[in-house]
Short mmCIF file of C-alpha atoms in Angstrom, two decimals:
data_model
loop_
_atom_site.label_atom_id
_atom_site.label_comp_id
_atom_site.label_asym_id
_atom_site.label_seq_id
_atom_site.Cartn_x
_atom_site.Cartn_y
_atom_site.Cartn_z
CA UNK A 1 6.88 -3.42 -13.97
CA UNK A 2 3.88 -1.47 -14.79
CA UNK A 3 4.32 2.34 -13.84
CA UNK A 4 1.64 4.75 -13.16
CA UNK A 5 1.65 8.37 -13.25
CA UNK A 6 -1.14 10.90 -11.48
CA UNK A 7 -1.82 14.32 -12.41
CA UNK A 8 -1.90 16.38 -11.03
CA UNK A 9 1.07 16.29 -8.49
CA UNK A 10 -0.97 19.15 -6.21
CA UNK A 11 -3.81 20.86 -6.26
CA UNK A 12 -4.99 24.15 -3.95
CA UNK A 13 -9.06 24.04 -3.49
CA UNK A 14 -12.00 25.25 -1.65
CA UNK A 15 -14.07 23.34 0.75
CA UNK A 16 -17.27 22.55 -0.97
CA UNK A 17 -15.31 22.15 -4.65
CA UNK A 18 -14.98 19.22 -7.54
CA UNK A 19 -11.75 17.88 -7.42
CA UNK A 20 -10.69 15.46 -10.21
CA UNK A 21 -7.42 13.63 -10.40
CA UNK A 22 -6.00 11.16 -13.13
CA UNK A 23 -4.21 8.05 -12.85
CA UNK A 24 -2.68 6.48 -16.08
CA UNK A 25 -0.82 2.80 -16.25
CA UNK A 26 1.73 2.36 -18.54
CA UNK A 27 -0.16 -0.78 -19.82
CA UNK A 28 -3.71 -1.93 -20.03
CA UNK A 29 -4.72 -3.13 -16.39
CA UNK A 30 -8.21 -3.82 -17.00
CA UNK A 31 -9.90 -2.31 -14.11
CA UNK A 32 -7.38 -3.19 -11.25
CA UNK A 33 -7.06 0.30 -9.66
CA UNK A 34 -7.05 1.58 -6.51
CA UNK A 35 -7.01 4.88 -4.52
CA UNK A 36 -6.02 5.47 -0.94
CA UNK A 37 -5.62 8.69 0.83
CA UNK A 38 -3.21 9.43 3.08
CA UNK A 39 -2.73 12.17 5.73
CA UNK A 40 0.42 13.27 7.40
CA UNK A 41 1.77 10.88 9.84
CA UNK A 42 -1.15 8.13 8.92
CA UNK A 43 -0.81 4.65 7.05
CA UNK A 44 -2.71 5.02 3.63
CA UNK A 45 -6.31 4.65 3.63
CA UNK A 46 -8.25 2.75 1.06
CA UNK A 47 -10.72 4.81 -0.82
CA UNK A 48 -11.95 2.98 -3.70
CA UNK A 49 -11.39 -0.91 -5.07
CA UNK A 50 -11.32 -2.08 -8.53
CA UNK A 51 -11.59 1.36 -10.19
CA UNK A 52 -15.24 2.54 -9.04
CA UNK A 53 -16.18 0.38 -6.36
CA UNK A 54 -16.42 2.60 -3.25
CA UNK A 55 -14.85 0.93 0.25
CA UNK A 56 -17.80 0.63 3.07
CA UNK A 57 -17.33 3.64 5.35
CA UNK A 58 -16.39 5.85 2.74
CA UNK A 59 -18.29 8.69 2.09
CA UNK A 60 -20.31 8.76 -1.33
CA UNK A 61 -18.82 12.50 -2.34
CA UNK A 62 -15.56 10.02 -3.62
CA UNK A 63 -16.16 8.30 -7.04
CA UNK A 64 -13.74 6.42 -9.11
CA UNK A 65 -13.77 5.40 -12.62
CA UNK A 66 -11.78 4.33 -15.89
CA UNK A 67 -10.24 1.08 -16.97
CA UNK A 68 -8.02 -0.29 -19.34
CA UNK A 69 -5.25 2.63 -18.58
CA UNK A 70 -6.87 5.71 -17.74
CA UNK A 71 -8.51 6.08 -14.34
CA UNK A 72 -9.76 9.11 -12.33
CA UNK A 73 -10.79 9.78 -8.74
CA UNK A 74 -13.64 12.49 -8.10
CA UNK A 75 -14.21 14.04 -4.85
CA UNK A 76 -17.84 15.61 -5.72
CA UNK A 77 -17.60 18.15 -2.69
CA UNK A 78 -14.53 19.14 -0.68
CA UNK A 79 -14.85 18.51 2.98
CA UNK A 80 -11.98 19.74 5.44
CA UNK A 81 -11.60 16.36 6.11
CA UNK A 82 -10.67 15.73 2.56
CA UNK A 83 -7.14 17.87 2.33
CA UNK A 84 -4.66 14.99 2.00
CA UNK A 85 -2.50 13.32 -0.57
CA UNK A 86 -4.03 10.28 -2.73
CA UNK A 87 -2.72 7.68 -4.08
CA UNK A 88 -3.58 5.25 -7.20
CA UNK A 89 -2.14 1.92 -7.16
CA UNK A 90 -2.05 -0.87 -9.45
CA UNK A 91 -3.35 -4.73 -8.60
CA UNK A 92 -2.88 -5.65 -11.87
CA UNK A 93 0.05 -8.42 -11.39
CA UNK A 94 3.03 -8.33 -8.99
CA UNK A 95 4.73 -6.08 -8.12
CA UNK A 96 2.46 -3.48 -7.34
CA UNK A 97 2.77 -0.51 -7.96
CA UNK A 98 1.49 2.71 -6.75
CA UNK A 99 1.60 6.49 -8.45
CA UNK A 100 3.29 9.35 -6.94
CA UNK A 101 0.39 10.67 -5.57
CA UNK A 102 -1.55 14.18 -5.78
CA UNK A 103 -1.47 16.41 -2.91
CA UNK A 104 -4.89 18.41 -1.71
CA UNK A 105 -4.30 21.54 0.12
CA UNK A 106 -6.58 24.57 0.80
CA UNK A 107 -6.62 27.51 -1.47
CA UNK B 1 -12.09 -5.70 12.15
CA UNK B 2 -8.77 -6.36 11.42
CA UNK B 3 -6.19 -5.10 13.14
CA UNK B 4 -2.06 -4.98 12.18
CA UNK B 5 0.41 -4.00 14.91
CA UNK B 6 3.36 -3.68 14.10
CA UNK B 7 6.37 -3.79 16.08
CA UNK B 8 10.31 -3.55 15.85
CA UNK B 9 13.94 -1.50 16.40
CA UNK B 10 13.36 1.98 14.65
CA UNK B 11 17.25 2.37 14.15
CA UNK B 12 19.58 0.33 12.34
CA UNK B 13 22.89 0.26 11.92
CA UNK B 14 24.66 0.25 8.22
CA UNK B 15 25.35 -3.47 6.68
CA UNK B 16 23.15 -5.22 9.70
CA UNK B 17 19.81 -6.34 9.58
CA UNK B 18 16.45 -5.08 9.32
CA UNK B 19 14.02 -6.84 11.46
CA UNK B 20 10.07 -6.16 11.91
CA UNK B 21 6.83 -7.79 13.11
CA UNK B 22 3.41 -7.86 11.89
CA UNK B 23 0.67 -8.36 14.21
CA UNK B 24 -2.82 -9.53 13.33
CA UNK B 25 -6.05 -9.50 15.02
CA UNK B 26 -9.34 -10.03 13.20
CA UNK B 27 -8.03 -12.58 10.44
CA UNK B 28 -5.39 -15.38 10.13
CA UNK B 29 -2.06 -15.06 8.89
CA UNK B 30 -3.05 -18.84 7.46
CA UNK B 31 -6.21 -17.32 5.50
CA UNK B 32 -6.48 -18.39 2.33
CA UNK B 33 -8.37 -15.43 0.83
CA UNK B 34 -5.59 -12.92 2.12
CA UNK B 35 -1.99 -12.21 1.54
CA UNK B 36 0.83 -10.65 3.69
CA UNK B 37 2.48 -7.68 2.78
CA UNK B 38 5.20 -5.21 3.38
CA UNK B 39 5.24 -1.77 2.05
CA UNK B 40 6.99 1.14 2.44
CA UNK B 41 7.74 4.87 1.89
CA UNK B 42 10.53 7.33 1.19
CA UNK B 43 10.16 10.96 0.05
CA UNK B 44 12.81 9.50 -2.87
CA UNK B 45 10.69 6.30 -3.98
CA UNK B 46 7.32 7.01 -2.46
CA UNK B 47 5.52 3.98 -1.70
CA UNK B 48 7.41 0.91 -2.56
CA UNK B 49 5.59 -2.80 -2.49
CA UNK B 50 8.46 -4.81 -0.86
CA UNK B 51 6.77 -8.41 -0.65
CA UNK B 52 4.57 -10.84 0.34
CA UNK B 53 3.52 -14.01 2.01
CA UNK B 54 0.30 -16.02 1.21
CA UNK B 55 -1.23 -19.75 1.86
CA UNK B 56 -2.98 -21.83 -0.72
CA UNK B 57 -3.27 -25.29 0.19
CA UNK B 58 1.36 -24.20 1.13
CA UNK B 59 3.19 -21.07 1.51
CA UNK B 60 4.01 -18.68 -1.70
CA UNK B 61 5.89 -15.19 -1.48
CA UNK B 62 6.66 -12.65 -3.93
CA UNK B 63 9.34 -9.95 -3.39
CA UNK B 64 10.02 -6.88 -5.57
CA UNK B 65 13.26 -7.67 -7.43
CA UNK B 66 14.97 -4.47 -6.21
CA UNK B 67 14.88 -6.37 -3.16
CA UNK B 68 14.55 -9.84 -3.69
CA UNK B 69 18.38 -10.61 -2.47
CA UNK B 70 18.22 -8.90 0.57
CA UNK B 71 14.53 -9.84 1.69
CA UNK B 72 12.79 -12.60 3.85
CA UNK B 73 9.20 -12.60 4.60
CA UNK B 74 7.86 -15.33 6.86
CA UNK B 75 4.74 -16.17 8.00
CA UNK B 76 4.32 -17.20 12.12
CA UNK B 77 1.17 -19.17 12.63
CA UNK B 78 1.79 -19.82 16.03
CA UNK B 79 1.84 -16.49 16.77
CA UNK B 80 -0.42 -15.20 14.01
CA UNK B 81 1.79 -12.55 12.69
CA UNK B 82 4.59 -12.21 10.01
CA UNK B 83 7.46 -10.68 9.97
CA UNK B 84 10.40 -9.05 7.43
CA UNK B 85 14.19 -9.23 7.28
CA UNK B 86 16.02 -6.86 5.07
CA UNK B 87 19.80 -7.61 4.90
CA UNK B 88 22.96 -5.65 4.63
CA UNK B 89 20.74 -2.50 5.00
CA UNK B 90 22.13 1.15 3.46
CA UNK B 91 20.70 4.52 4.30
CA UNK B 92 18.36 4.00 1.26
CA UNK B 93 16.56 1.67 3.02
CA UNK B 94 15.31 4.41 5.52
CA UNK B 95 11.67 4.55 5.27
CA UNK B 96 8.50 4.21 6.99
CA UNK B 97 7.42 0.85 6.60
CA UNK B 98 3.99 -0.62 6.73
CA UNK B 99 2.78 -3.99 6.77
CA UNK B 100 -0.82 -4.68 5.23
CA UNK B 101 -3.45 -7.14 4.12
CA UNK B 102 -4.57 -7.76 1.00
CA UNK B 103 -7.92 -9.02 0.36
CA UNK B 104 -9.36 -10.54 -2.85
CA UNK B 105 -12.85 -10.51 -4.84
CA UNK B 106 -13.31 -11.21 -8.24
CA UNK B 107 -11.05 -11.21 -9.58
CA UNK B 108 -9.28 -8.02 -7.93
CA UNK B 109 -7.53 -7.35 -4.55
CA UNK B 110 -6.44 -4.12 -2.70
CA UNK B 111 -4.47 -3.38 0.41
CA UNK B 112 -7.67 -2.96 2.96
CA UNK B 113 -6.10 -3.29 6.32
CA UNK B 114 -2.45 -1.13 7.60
CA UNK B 115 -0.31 -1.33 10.06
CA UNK B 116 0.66 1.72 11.72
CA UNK B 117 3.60 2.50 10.27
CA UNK B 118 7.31 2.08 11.55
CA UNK B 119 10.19 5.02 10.65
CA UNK B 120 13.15 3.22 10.36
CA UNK B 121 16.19 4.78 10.14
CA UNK B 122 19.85 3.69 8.70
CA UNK B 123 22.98 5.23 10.30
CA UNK B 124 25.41 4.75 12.24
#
Protein backbone atom coordinates (compact mmCIF):
# COMPACT_ATOMS: atom_id res chain seq x y z
CA UNK A 1 0.00 0.00 0.00
CA UNK A 2 1.26 3.38 -0.68
CA UNK A 3 1.32 5.59 2.59
CA UNK A 4 1.26 9.26 2.75
CA UNK A 5 2.26 11.52 5.39
CA UNK A 6 1.17 15.52 5.78
CA UNK A 7 2.94 18.04 7.67
CA UNK A 8 2.12 19.62 9.40
CA UNK A 9 -0.34 17.72 11.77
CA UNK A 10 -1.83 21.44 12.98
CA UNK A 11 -1.37 24.66 12.38
CA UNK A 12 -2.78 28.01 14.48
CA UNK A 13 -3.27 31.10 11.85
CA UNK A 14 -4.76 34.39 11.17
CA UNK A 15 -7.58 35.15 8.90
CA UNK A 16 -6.13 36.81 5.90
CA UNK A 17 -2.66 34.47 6.16
CA UNK A 18 -0.61 31.91 3.66
CA UNK A 19 -1.04 28.63 4.80
CA UNK A 20 1.05 25.85 3.17
CA UNK A 21 0.78 22.18 3.92
CA UNK A 22 2.81 19.11 2.49
CA UNK A 23 1.76 15.84 1.43
CA UNK A 24 4.49 13.16 0.64
CA UNK A 25 3.74 9.40 -0.89
CA UNK A 26 5.85 6.82 0.00
CA UNK A 27 6.29 6.07 -3.79
CA UNK A 28 6.18 8.02 -6.98
CA UNK A 29 2.35 8.60 -7.81
CA UNK A 30 2.75 10.72 -10.70
CA UNK A 31 0.33 13.43 -10.13
CA UNK A 32 -2.65 11.42 -8.58
CA UNK A 33 -3.30 13.63 -5.50
CA UNK A 34 -6.03 14.94 -3.93
CA UNK A 35 -7.12 17.30 -1.10
CA UNK A 36 -10.43 17.50 0.68
CA UNK A 37 -11.32 19.51 3.66
CA UNK A 38 -13.30 18.51 6.20
CA UNK A 39 -15.16 20.30 9.05
CA UNK A 40 -16.48 18.86 12.23
CA UNK A 41 -19.45 16.73 11.84
CA UNK A 42 -19.26 17.07 7.73
CA UNK A 43 -18.33 14.31 5.03
CA UNK A 44 -14.94 15.44 3.40
CA UNK A 45 -15.05 17.94 0.78
CA UNK A 46 -13.06 17.80 -2.38
CA UNK A 47 -10.73 20.67 -2.83
CA UNK A 48 -8.41 19.99 -5.54
CA UNK A 49 -8.07 16.89 -8.29
CA UNK A 50 -5.02 15.55 -9.79
CA UNK A 51 -2.54 17.65 -7.77
CA UNK A 52 -3.38 21.36 -9.05
CA UNK A 53 -6.52 21.14 -10.72
CA UNK A 54 -8.97 23.22 -8.64
CA UNK A 55 -12.77 21.54 -8.15
CA UNK A 56 -15.59 24.05 -9.74
CA UNK A 57 -17.03 25.95 -6.79
CA UNK A 58 -13.94 26.21 -5.07
CA UNK A 59 -12.61 29.34 -4.34
CA UNK A 60 -9.29 30.36 -6.27
CA UNK A 61 -7.35 31.42 -2.75
CA UNK A 62 -6.73 27.18 -2.70
CA UNK A 63 -3.85 26.00 -5.02
CA UNK A 64 -2.32 22.65 -5.24
CA UNK A 65 0.82 21.46 -6.69
CA UNK A 66 3.72 18.75 -6.82
CA UNK A 67 3.95 15.36 -8.41
CA UNK A 68 5.91 12.43 -8.44
CA UNK A 69 5.92 12.29 -4.35
CA UNK A 70 5.88 15.60 -2.97
CA UNK A 71 2.68 17.62 -3.11
CA UNK A 72 1.50 20.80 -1.31
CA UNK A 73 -1.81 22.59 -0.78
CA UNK A 74 -1.76 26.56 -0.51
CA UNK A 75 -4.51 28.49 0.88
CA UNK A 76 -3.29 32.10 -0.50
CA UNK A 77 -5.58 34.00 2.12
CA UNK A 78 -7.26 32.62 5.23
CA UNK A 79 -10.96 33.05 5.28
CA UNK A 80 -13.02 32.04 8.53
CA UNK A 81 -14.52 29.74 6.43
CA UNK A 82 -11.24 28.06 5.87
CA UNK A 83 -10.45 26.69 9.70
CA UNK A 84 -10.85 22.94 9.13
CA UNK A 85 -8.78 19.83 8.82
CA UNK A 86 -7.46 18.73 5.16
CA UNK A 87 -6.81 15.88 3.84
CA UNK A 88 -4.41 14.50 0.89
CA UNK A 89 -5.29 11.31 -0.61
CA UNK A 90 -3.78 9.12 -3.05
CA UNK A 91 -5.58 7.81 -6.57
CA UNK A 92 -2.65 6.35 -7.57
CA UNK A 93 -3.80 2.46 -7.61
CA UNK A 94 -6.09 0.63 -5.14
CA UNK A 95 -6.35 0.90 -2.21
CA UNK A 96 -6.45 4.39 -1.63
CA UNK A 97 -5.11 5.92 0.64
CA UNK A 98 -5.46 9.12 2.40
CA UNK A 99 -2.86 11.14 4.92
CA UNK A 100 -3.60 11.91 8.41
CA UNK A 101 -4.59 15.16 7.76
CA UNK A 102 -3.51 18.81 9.04
CA UNK A 103 -5.73 20.62 11.29
CA UNK A 104 -6.40 24.67 10.77
CA UNK A 105 -7.37 26.49 13.81
CA UNK A 106 -7.28 30.24 14.68
CA UNK A 107 -4.34 31.76 16.38
CA UNK B 1 -25.95 17.18 -8.90
CA UNK B 2 -25.39 14.12 -7.37
CA UNK B 3 -26.73 13.24 -4.43
CA UNK B 4 -25.74 10.02 -1.85
CA UNK B 5 -28.12 9.20 1.02
CA UNK B 6 -27.24 7.03 3.01
CA UNK B 7 -29.17 4.99 5.28
CA UNK B 8 -28.86 2.12 7.96
CA UNK B 9 -28.87 0.73 11.94
CA UNK B 10 -26.29 3.09 13.77
CA UNK B 11 -25.69 0.30 16.49
CA UNK B 12 -24.44 -3.05 16.16
CA UNK B 13 -24.03 -5.68 18.17
CA UNK B 14 -20.45 -7.62 18.59
CA UNK B 15 -19.90 -10.74 16.01
CA UNK B 16 -23.28 -9.68 13.89
CA UNK B 17 -23.46 -7.87 10.87
CA UNK B 18 -22.90 -4.57 9.56
CA UNK B 19 -25.44 -3.49 7.10
CA UNK B 20 -25.72 0.02 5.12
CA UNK B 21 -27.31 1.64 2.06
CA UNK B 22 -26.16 4.00 -0.46
CA UNK B 23 -28.55 6.14 -2.15
CA UNK B 24 -28.01 7.91 -5.46
CA UNK B 25 -29.66 10.66 -7.20
CA UNK B 26 -28.05 12.53 -10.09
CA UNK B 27 -26.02 9.48 -11.65
CA UNK B 28 -26.41 5.66 -12.05
CA UNK B 29 -25.11 3.13 -9.88
CA UNK B 30 -24.69 1.28 -13.59
CA UNK B 31 -22.43 4.32 -14.91
CA UNK B 32 -19.63 3.34 -16.49
CA UNK B 33 -17.44 6.40 -15.84
CA UNK B 34 -18.04 6.08 -11.94
CA UNK B 35 -17.28 3.69 -9.18
CA UNK B 36 -18.95 2.89 -5.79
CA UNK B 37 -17.31 3.36 -2.71
CA UNK B 38 -17.25 2.95 0.98
CA UNK B 39 -15.09 4.87 3.28
CA UNK B 40 -14.72 5.43 6.62
CA UNK B 41 -13.24 7.12 9.75
CA UNK B 42 -11.93 6.44 13.23
CA UNK B 43 -9.90 8.83 15.43
CA UNK B 44 -7.45 5.43 15.51
CA UNK B 45 -7.19 4.84 11.57
CA UNK B 46 -8.50 8.09 10.19
CA UNK B 47 -10.01 7.67 6.94
CA UNK B 48 -9.94 4.16 5.75
CA UNK B 49 -10.96 3.22 1.86
CA UNK B 50 -13.03 0.04 2.57
CA UNK B 51 -14.15 -0.92 -1.13
CA UNK B 52 -15.74 -0.62 -4.16
CA UNK B 53 -18.16 -1.54 -6.83
CA UNK B 54 -17.91 -0.49 -10.56
CA UNK B 55 -19.49 -1.58 -14.17
CA UNK B 56 -17.54 -1.98 -17.34
CA UNK B 57 -19.29 -3.78 -19.89
CA UNK B 58 -19.90 -6.47 -15.89
CA UNK B 59 -19.47 -5.82 -12.33
CA UNK B 60 -15.75 -5.46 -10.68
CA UNK B 61 -15.07 -4.65 -6.84
CA UNK B 62 -12.06 -4.04 -4.96
CA UNK B 63 -11.88 -4.28 -1.13
CA UNK B 64 -8.99 -3.21 1.14
CA UNK B 65 -7.38 -6.47 2.31
CA UNK B 66 -7.74 -5.56 6.01
CA UNK B 67 -11.17 -6.20 5.15
CA UNK B 68 -11.53 -8.22 2.29
CA UNK B 69 -12.89 -11.42 4.45
CA UNK B 70 -15.40 -9.73 6.19
CA UNK B 71 -16.74 -7.33 3.33
CA UNK B 72 -19.54 -7.41 0.58
CA UNK B 73 -20.29 -4.56 -1.60
CA UNK B 74 -23.17 -4.90 -4.03
CA UNK B 75 -24.50 -2.87 -6.45
CA UNK B 76 -28.75 -2.54 -6.68
CA UNK B 77 -29.75 -1.31 -10.08
CA UNK B 78 -33.21 -1.64 -9.49
CA UNK B 79 -33.07 0.54 -6.86
CA UNK B 80 -30.09 2.62 -7.92
CA UNK B 81 -28.13 2.40 -4.80
CA UNK B 82 -25.44 0.06 -3.25
CA UNK B 83 -25.00 -1.16 -0.27
CA UNK B 84 -22.11 -2.77 2.34
CA UNK B 85 -21.99 -5.79 4.65
CA UNK B 86 -19.25 -6.05 7.14
CA UNK B 87 -19.25 -9.42 9.02
CA UNK B 88 -18.48 -10.63 12.46
CA UNK B 89 -18.05 -6.90 13.40
CA UNK B 90 -15.63 -5.90 16.68
CA UNK B 91 -15.59 -2.55 18.39
CA UNK B 92 -12.80 -1.60 15.89
CA UNK B 93 -15.10 -1.41 13.35
CA UNK B 94 -16.83 1.67 15.04
CA UNK B 95 -16.57 4.48 12.72
CA UNK B 96 -18.34 6.95 10.75
CA UNK B 97 -18.82 5.59 7.51
CA UNK B 98 -19.33 7.29 4.22
CA UNK B 99 -20.23 6.09 0.97
CA UNK B 100 -18.94 8.14 -2.18
CA UNK B 101 -18.50 8.41 -5.91
CA UNK B 102 -15.64 8.37 -7.71
CA UNK B 103 -15.36 10.02 -10.94
CA UNK B 104 -12.64 9.64 -13.61
CA UNK B 105 -10.73 12.00 -16.25
CA UNK B 106 -7.63 11.35 -17.73
CA UNK B 107 -6.32 9.42 -16.53
CA UNK B 108 -7.09 10.35 -12.70
CA UNK B 109 -10.18 9.99 -10.42
CA UNK B 110 -11.16 11.49 -6.97
CA UNK B 111 -13.96 10.96 -4.54
CA UNK B 112 -16.34 14.07 -5.82
CA UNK B 113 -19.67 13.21 -4.38
CA UNK B 114 -20.33 12.00 -0.17
CA UNK B 115 -22.76 10.65 1.56
CA UNK B 116 -23.59 12.10 4.75
CA UNK B 117 -21.98 10.12 6.95
CA UNK B 118 -23.30 7.24 9.31
CA UNK B 119 -21.66 6.77 13.16
CA UNK B 120 -21.82 3.34 13.71
CA UNK B 121 -21.20 1.97 16.79
CA UNK B 122 -20.06 -1.73 18.09
CA UNK B 123 -21.21 -2.87 21.56
CA UNK B 124 -23.20 -4.71 23.17
Amino acid sequence: DIQMTQSPSSQSASVGDRVTITCRASQSISNSLNWYQQKPGKAPKLLIYAASSLQSGVPSSFSGSGSGTDFTLTISSLQPEDFATYFCQQSYSVPFTFGPGTKVDIK
Amino acid sequence: QVQLQQSGPGLVKPSQTLSLTCGISGDSVSSNSAAWNWIRQSPSRGLEWLGRTYHRSKWYNDYAVSVKSRITINPDTSKNQFSLQVNSVTPEDTAVYYCARVSYRGGNNWFDSWGQGTLVTVSS
